[in-house]
Amino acid sequence: MQGQAEVDAEPRLREAAKLTLRQPSTIAIDGPAASGKSTIGGLLADLLGYVYLDTGVMYRAVTWAAIARGIAIEDEGRVSLLAEQLKIDVVRPTVDDGRQYTVLADEQDITWEIRYPEVNQGVSPVSTYPGVRAALTAQQRRIGRRGRIVMVGRDIGTVVLPDADLKVYLDATLEERAKRRYREVVARGEPAEFNAVQASVRQRDEIDSRRTLAPLRAAEDAVVINTTPLSVDQVLERVLGLVNGWQAEE
Ligand code: CDP
């Protein structure tokens, strides 16, 4: 009987191993502001048991640290130096207040500060600086190389991990994205005005798409999903479909 059980188990194990082999190990998710990248990326990483890295957090951390230290956003030299020296850590939530993760800059918890309007205002200009991008891209690649990761940003599929196994680009109309961001801000209990939120999202999109270095765009081999009419569950379902239908290139 024992022998029979072993024989029966074999195809099941083979099947399971095949399934693991078939899963993409590095998953890049890009898209414009408030397109749902962070929500989908976080949920997907949880389901797969992968590491989740939201690279926008790193650009925001540099921007906040510059503001907190009195460095002018326009001071490219000092901001770039700061990006090289700042120790940014994204770790499991240390406080139970609805956060997806805790963000530390030189050991200081700045999880909520990086969402302040002045950071929204400064982050896109900061992200155009080559020195800032070089410093952060190097860190992101180091983390990406370990595999089993969902990395979210603007240039992951194009620049940071051009060899990612699966690339997804999430899009939605400006109005829909502004609505989503507005609801997020209101849910945090912060004062918000819809038109101001929409203007801020539009302005960041413009700077992010027009910059010469690593501009926001879908990689040629990315699967583009228009999320405008879709719920979070529907987007997640589509992305999971891509993960499960993924075939490794020979
Ligand atoms: O969450 P949201 O989509 O509003 O923005 P984010 O992902 O936190 O990114 C904030 C800003 O960082 C973006 O507007 C970009 O200017 C910059 N960024 C970038 O240049 N490259 C990345 N890989 C990620 C973010």
Short mmCIF file of C-alpha atoms and ligand atoms in Angstrom, two decimals:
data_model
loop_
_atom_site.label_atom_id
_atom_site.label_comp_id
_atom_site.label_asym_id
_atom_site.label_seq_id
_atom_site.Cartn_x
_atom_site.Cartn_y
_atom_site.Cartn_z
CA MET A 1 0.00 0.00 0.00
CA GLN A 2 2.81 2.32 0.92
CA GLY A 3 4.35 1.86 -2.52
CA GLN A 4 1.01 2.60 -4.18
CA ALA A 5 0.63 5.86 -2.22
CA GLU A 6 4.07 6.94 -3.31
CA VAL A 7 3.26 6.22 -6.93
CA ASP A 8 -0.01 8.18 -6.63
CA ALA A 9 1.71 11.13 -5.01
CA GLU A 10 4.28 11.47 -7.74
CA PRO A 11 2.13 13.02 -10.47
CA ARG A 12 0.67 15.43 -7.92
CA LEU A 13 4.13 16.56 -6.85
CA ARG A 14 5.21 16.86 -10.46
CA GLU A 15 2.16 18.97 -11.17
CA ALA A 16 2.86 21.21 -8.16
CA ALA A 17 6.50 21.63 -9.16
CA LYS A 18 5.45 22.51 -12.69
CA LEU A 19 3.07 25.10 -11.34
CA THR A 20 5.85 26.74 -9.34
CA LEU A 21 8.16 26.68 -12.31
CA ARG A 22 5.51 28.28 -14.43
CA GLN A 23 5.03 31.26 -12.12
CA PRO A 24 6.71 34.54 -13.01
CA SER A 25 9.28 35.41 -10.32
CA THR A 26 9.71 39.12 -11.04
CA ILE A 27 6.51 41.07 -11.66
CA ALA A 28 6.65 44.74 -12.70
CA ILE A 29 3.57 46.94 -12.34
CA ASP A 30 3.72 50.49 -13.75
CA GLY A 31 1.19 53.20 -14.38
CA PRO A 32 0.25 56.84 -13.72
CA ALA A 33 -0.71 58.35 -10.35
CA ALA A 34 -3.59 56.65 -8.55
CA SER A 35 -4.08 53.98 -11.21
CA GLY A 36 -4.32 51.32 -8.50
CA LYS A 37 -0.74 50.03 -8.72
CA SER A 38 -0.10 50.00 -4.99
CA THR A 39 -3.40 48.35 -4.07
CA ILE A 40 -3.10 45.65 -6.72
CA GLY A 41 0.64 45.17 -6.16
CA GLY A 42 0.18 44.70 -2.40
CA LEU A 43 -2.69 42.22 -2.77
CA LEU A 44 -0.89 40.26 -5.49
CA ALA A 45 2.32 39.99 -3.45
CA ASP A 46 0.30 38.75 -0.44
CA LEU A 47 -1.46 36.10 -2.51
CA LEU A 48 1.76 34.85 -4.07
CA GLY A 49 3.83 35.16 -0.89
CA TYR A 50 6.22 37.52 -2.71
CA VAL A 51 8.04 40.61 -1.48
CA TYR A 52 6.23 43.83 -2.33
CA LEU A 53 8.17 47.00 -3.16
CA ASP A 54 6.41 50.27 -3.95
CA THR A 55 9.24 52.34 -5.46
CA GLY A 56 7.20 55.57 -5.33
CA VAL A 57 7.72 55.42 -1.56
CA MET A 58 11.48 55.82 -2.07
CA TYR A 59 11.10 58.96 -4.21
CA ARG A 60 8.64 60.29 -1.66
CA ALA A 61 11.06 59.54 1.21
CA VAL A 62 13.84 61.55 -0.45
CA THR A 63 11.41 64.41 -1.08
CA TRP A 64 10.18 64.43 2.52
CA ALA A 65 13.72 64.23 3.92
CA ALA A 66 14.73 67.23 1.76
CA ILE A 67 11.77 69.27 3.00
CA ALA A 68 12.40 68.25 6.63
CA ARG A 69 16.07 69.27 6.39
CA GLY A 70 15.34 72.60 4.77
CA ILE A 71 16.91 71.60 1.44
CA ALA A 72 15.23 73.41 -1.46
CA ILE A 73 13.56 71.02 -3.93
CA GLU A 74 15.25 72.99 -6.74
CA ASP A 75 18.72 72.31 -5.27
CA GLU A 76 19.54 69.34 -7.51
CA GLY A 77 23.04 68.82 -6.09
CA ARG A 78 21.99 68.61 -2.44
CA VAL A 79 18.86 66.58 -3.16
CA SER A 80 20.90 64.08 -5.20
CA LEU A 81 23.48 63.76 -2.43
CA LEU A 82 20.66 63.19 0.04
CA ALA A 83 19.28 60.37 -2.16
CA GLU A 84 22.69 58.69 -2.08
CA GLN A 85 23.07 59.00 1.68
CA LEU A 86 19.55 58.50 3.01
CA LYS A 87 18.86 55.04 4.46
CA ILE A 88 15.37 54.11 3.31
CA ASP A 89 13.67 51.01 4.72
CA VAL A 90 10.24 49.69 3.90
CA VAL A 91 9.25 47.14 6.55
CA ARG A 92 6.15 45.32 7.83
CA PRO A 93 3.66 47.64 9.59
CA THR A 94 4.97 48.63 13.03
CA VAL A 95 1.73 50.40 14.03
CA ASP A 96 -1.82 49.13 13.53
CA ASP A 97 -3.28 52.28 11.93
CA GLY A 98 -4.29 51.08 8.50
CA ARG A 99 -0.84 51.37 6.93
CA GLN A 100 0.28 48.88 4.24
CA TYR A 101 3.89 49.09 5.48
CA THR A 102 6.13 51.28 7.62
CA VAL A 103 8.55 53.62 5.83
CA LEU A 104 11.74 54.57 7.67
CA ALA A 105 14.22 57.22 6.60
CA ASP A 106 17.39 57.10 8.71
CA GLU A 107 15.33 55.08 11.25
CA GLN A 108 12.59 57.74 11.49
CA ASP A 109 8.99 56.64 10.80
CA ILE A 110 7.73 58.83 7.93
CA THR A 111 4.93 56.54 6.70
CA TRP A 112 2.22 59.22 6.73
CA GLU A 113 4.42 62.26 6.13
CA ILE A 114 5.30 61.04 2.63
CA ARG A 115 1.62 61.44 1.65
CA TYR A 116 1.49 65.16 2.60
CA PRO A 117 0.51 67.62 -0.17
CA GLU A 118 3.96 69.27 -0.11
CA VAL A 119 5.50 65.88 -0.93
CA ASN A 120 2.98 65.37 -3.77
CA GLN A 121 4.07 68.77 -5.00
CA GLY A 122 7.81 68.13 -4.79
CA VAL A 123 8.16 64.46 -5.68
CA SER A 124 7.88 64.67 -9.47
CA PRO A 125 10.53 67.41 -9.80
CA VAL A 126 12.81 65.40 -7.46
CA SER A 127 12.23 62.30 -9.62
CA THR A 128 13.62 64.06 -12.70
CA TYR A 129 17.13 64.36 -11.16
CA PRO A 130 19.54 61.81 -12.69
CA GLY A 131 21.49 61.51 -9.41
CA VAL A 132 18.33 60.67 -7.49
CA ARG A 133 17.21 58.10 -10.08
CA ALA A 134 20.65 56.46 -10.21
CA ALA A 135 20.78 56.07 -6.43
CA LEU A 136 17.27 54.66 -6.08
CA THR A 137 17.36 52.50 -9.22
CA ALA A 138 20.52 50.77 -7.94
CA GLN A 139 18.79 49.90 -4.64
CA GLN A 140 15.67 48.69 -6.45
CA ARG A 141 17.69 46.42 -8.77
CA ARG A 142 19.51 44.90 -5.82
CA ILE A 143 16.19 43.99 -4.24
CA GLY A 144 14.70 42.85 -7.57
CA ARG A 145 17.56 40.48 -8.29
CA ARG A 146 16.48 38.24 -5.41
CA GLY A 147 13.26 37.36 -7.32
CA ARG A 148 9.81 36.47 -5.96
CA ILE A 149 8.95 40.14 -6.01
CA VAL A 150 6.17 42.47 -7.11
CA MET A 151 7.72 45.88 -7.84
CA VAL A 152 5.52 48.89 -8.50
CA GLY A 153 6.41 52.27 -10.04
CA ARG A 154 6.74 54.28 -13.25
CA ASP A 155 9.83 52.76 -14.90
CA ILE A 156 10.05 49.24 -13.51
CA GLY A 157 9.28 47.41 -16.75
CA THR A 158 11.30 49.85 -18.88
CA VAL A 159 14.39 50.68 -16.81
CA VAL A 160 14.66 49.06 -13.38
CA LEU A 161 13.79 45.46 -14.33
CA PRO A 162 13.66 45.36 -18.15
CA ASP A 163 13.93 41.55 -17.95
CA ALA A 164 10.99 41.18 -15.55
CA ASP A 165 9.07 37.94 -16.17
CA LEU A 166 5.70 39.67 -16.26
CA LYS A 167 5.00 43.37 -16.94
CA VAL A 168 1.66 44.98 -16.29
CA TYR A 169 0.72 48.60 -17.00
CA LEU A 170 -2.38 49.84 -15.19
CA ASP A 171 -4.16 52.86 -16.64
CA ALA A 172 -7.40 54.80 -16.05
CA THR A 173 -8.83 58.15 -17.07
CA LEU A 174 -7.64 61.23 -15.21
CA GLU A 175 -11.09 61.77 -13.71
CA GLU A 176 -11.36 58.22 -12.37
CA ARG A 177 -7.86 58.35 -10.89
CA ALA A 178 -8.54 61.72 -9.27
CA LYS A 179 -11.73 60.26 -7.73
CA ARG A 180 -9.79 57.32 -6.32
CA ARG A 181 -7.07 59.57 -4.84
CA TYR A 182 -9.73 61.93 -3.42
CA ARG A 183 -11.48 59.04 -1.68
CA GLU A 184 -8.15 57.87 -0.21
CA VAL A 185 -7.36 61.31 1.21
CA VAL A 186 -10.86 61.68 2.67
CA ALA A 187 -10.63 58.18 4.20
CA ARG A 188 -7.44 59.26 5.99
CA GLY A 189 -9.47 62.08 7.54
CA GLU A 190 -7.50 64.81 5.78
CA PRO A 191 -9.11 67.89 4.26
CA ALA A 192 -9.43 67.58 0.49
CA GLU A 193 -10.89 69.46 -2.42
CA PHE A 194 -11.62 67.39 -5.52
CA ASN A 195 -10.41 69.93 -8.07
CA ALA A 196 -7.13 70.43 -6.21
CA VAL A 197 -6.56 66.66 -6.04
CA GLN A 198 -7.28 66.31 -9.75
CA ALA A 199 -4.92 69.20 -10.60
CA SER A 200 -2.14 67.63 -8.51
CA VAL A 201 -2.57 64.22 -10.18
CA ARG A 202 -2.59 65.84 -13.64
CA GLN A 203 0.52 67.88 -12.91
CA ARG A 204 2.48 64.86 -11.69
CA ASP A 205 1.42 62.82 -14.73
CA GLU A 206 2.70 65.57 -17.00
CA ILE A 207 6.09 65.86 -15.33
CA ASP A 208 6.46 62.05 -15.07
CA SER A 209 5.60 61.46 -18.75
CA ARG A 210 7.65 64.31 -20.17
CA ARG A 211 10.92 63.87 -18.33
CA THR A 212 13.75 62.64 -20.54
CA LEU A 213 15.12 60.12 -18.09
CA ALA A 214 12.96 57.02 -17.45
CA PRO A 215 9.66 58.66 -18.39
CA LEU A 216 6.35 57.07 -17.47
CA ARG A 217 5.35 54.73 -20.30
CA ALA A 218 4.31 51.14 -20.86
CA ALA A 219 7.12 48.77 -21.85
CA GLU A 220 6.60 47.27 -25.30
CA ASP A 221 6.05 43.85 -23.77
CA ALA A 222 3.75 45.05 -20.98
CA VAL A 223 0.10 44.02 -20.78
CA VAL A 224 -1.94 47.23 -20.56
CA ILE A 225 -5.12 47.11 -18.48
CA ASN A 226 -7.61 49.97 -18.60
CA THR A 227 -8.95 49.91 -15.05
CA THR A 228 -11.46 52.78 -15.46
CA PRO A 229 -14.58 50.57 -15.35
CA LEU A 230 -13.08 47.85 -13.14
CA SER A 231 -13.27 47.20 -9.39
CA VAL A 232 -10.14 46.26 -7.42
CA ASP A 233 -11.28 42.61 -7.43
CA GLN A 234 -11.76 42.64 -11.19
CA VAL A 235 -8.30 44.08 -11.82
CA LEU A 236 -6.77 41.57 -9.42
CA GLU A 237 -8.57 38.75 -11.19
CA ARG A 238 -7.14 39.85 -14.54
CA VAL A 239 -3.62 40.14 -13.19
CA LEU A 240 -3.91 36.72 -11.53
CA GLY A 241 -5.05 35.38 -14.89
CA LEU A 242 -1.82 36.70 -16.41
CA VAL A 243 0.25 35.15 -13.62
CA ASN A 244 -1.41 31.76 -14.03
CA GLY A 245 -1.28 31.84 -17.82
CA TRP A 246 2.35 32.92 -17.87
CA GLN A 247 4.80 30.84 -19.92
CA ALA A 248 8.54 31.11 -19.35
CA GLU A 249 10.43 32.05 -22.48
CA GLU A 250 12.57 29.19 -23.76
O1 CDP B 1 0.82 56.59 -5.52
P1 CDP B 1 1.02 57.48 -6.69
O2 CDP B 1 0.75 56.79 -7.97
O3 CDP B 1 0.30 58.78 -6.57
O4 CDP B 1 2.54 57.93 -6.71
P2 CDP B 1 3.81 57.10 -6.28
O5 CDP B 1 3.80 55.77 -6.97
O6 CDP B 1 3.93 57.12 -4.81
O7 CDP B 1 5.01 57.94 -6.94
C1 CDP B 1 5.25 59.27 -6.56
C2 CDP B 1 6.13 59.92 -7.61
O8 CDP B 1 7.43 59.32 -7.61
C3 CDP B 1 5.65 59.80 -9.05
O9 CDP B 1 4.75 60.82 -9.40
C4 CDP B 1 6.97 59.91 -9.83
O10 CDP B 1 7.33 61.26 -10.02
C5 CDP B 1 7.98 59.27 -8.92
N1 CDP B 1 8.33 57.88 -9.27
C6 CDP B 1 9.25 57.66 -10.28
O11 CDP B 1 9.72 58.60 -10.90
N2 CDP B 1 9.65 56.40 -10.58
C7 CDP B 1 9.15 55.34 -9.93
N3 CDP B 1 9.58 54.12 -10.23
C8 CDP B 1 8.19 55.54 -8.91
C9 CDP B 1 7.78 56.81 -8.60
#
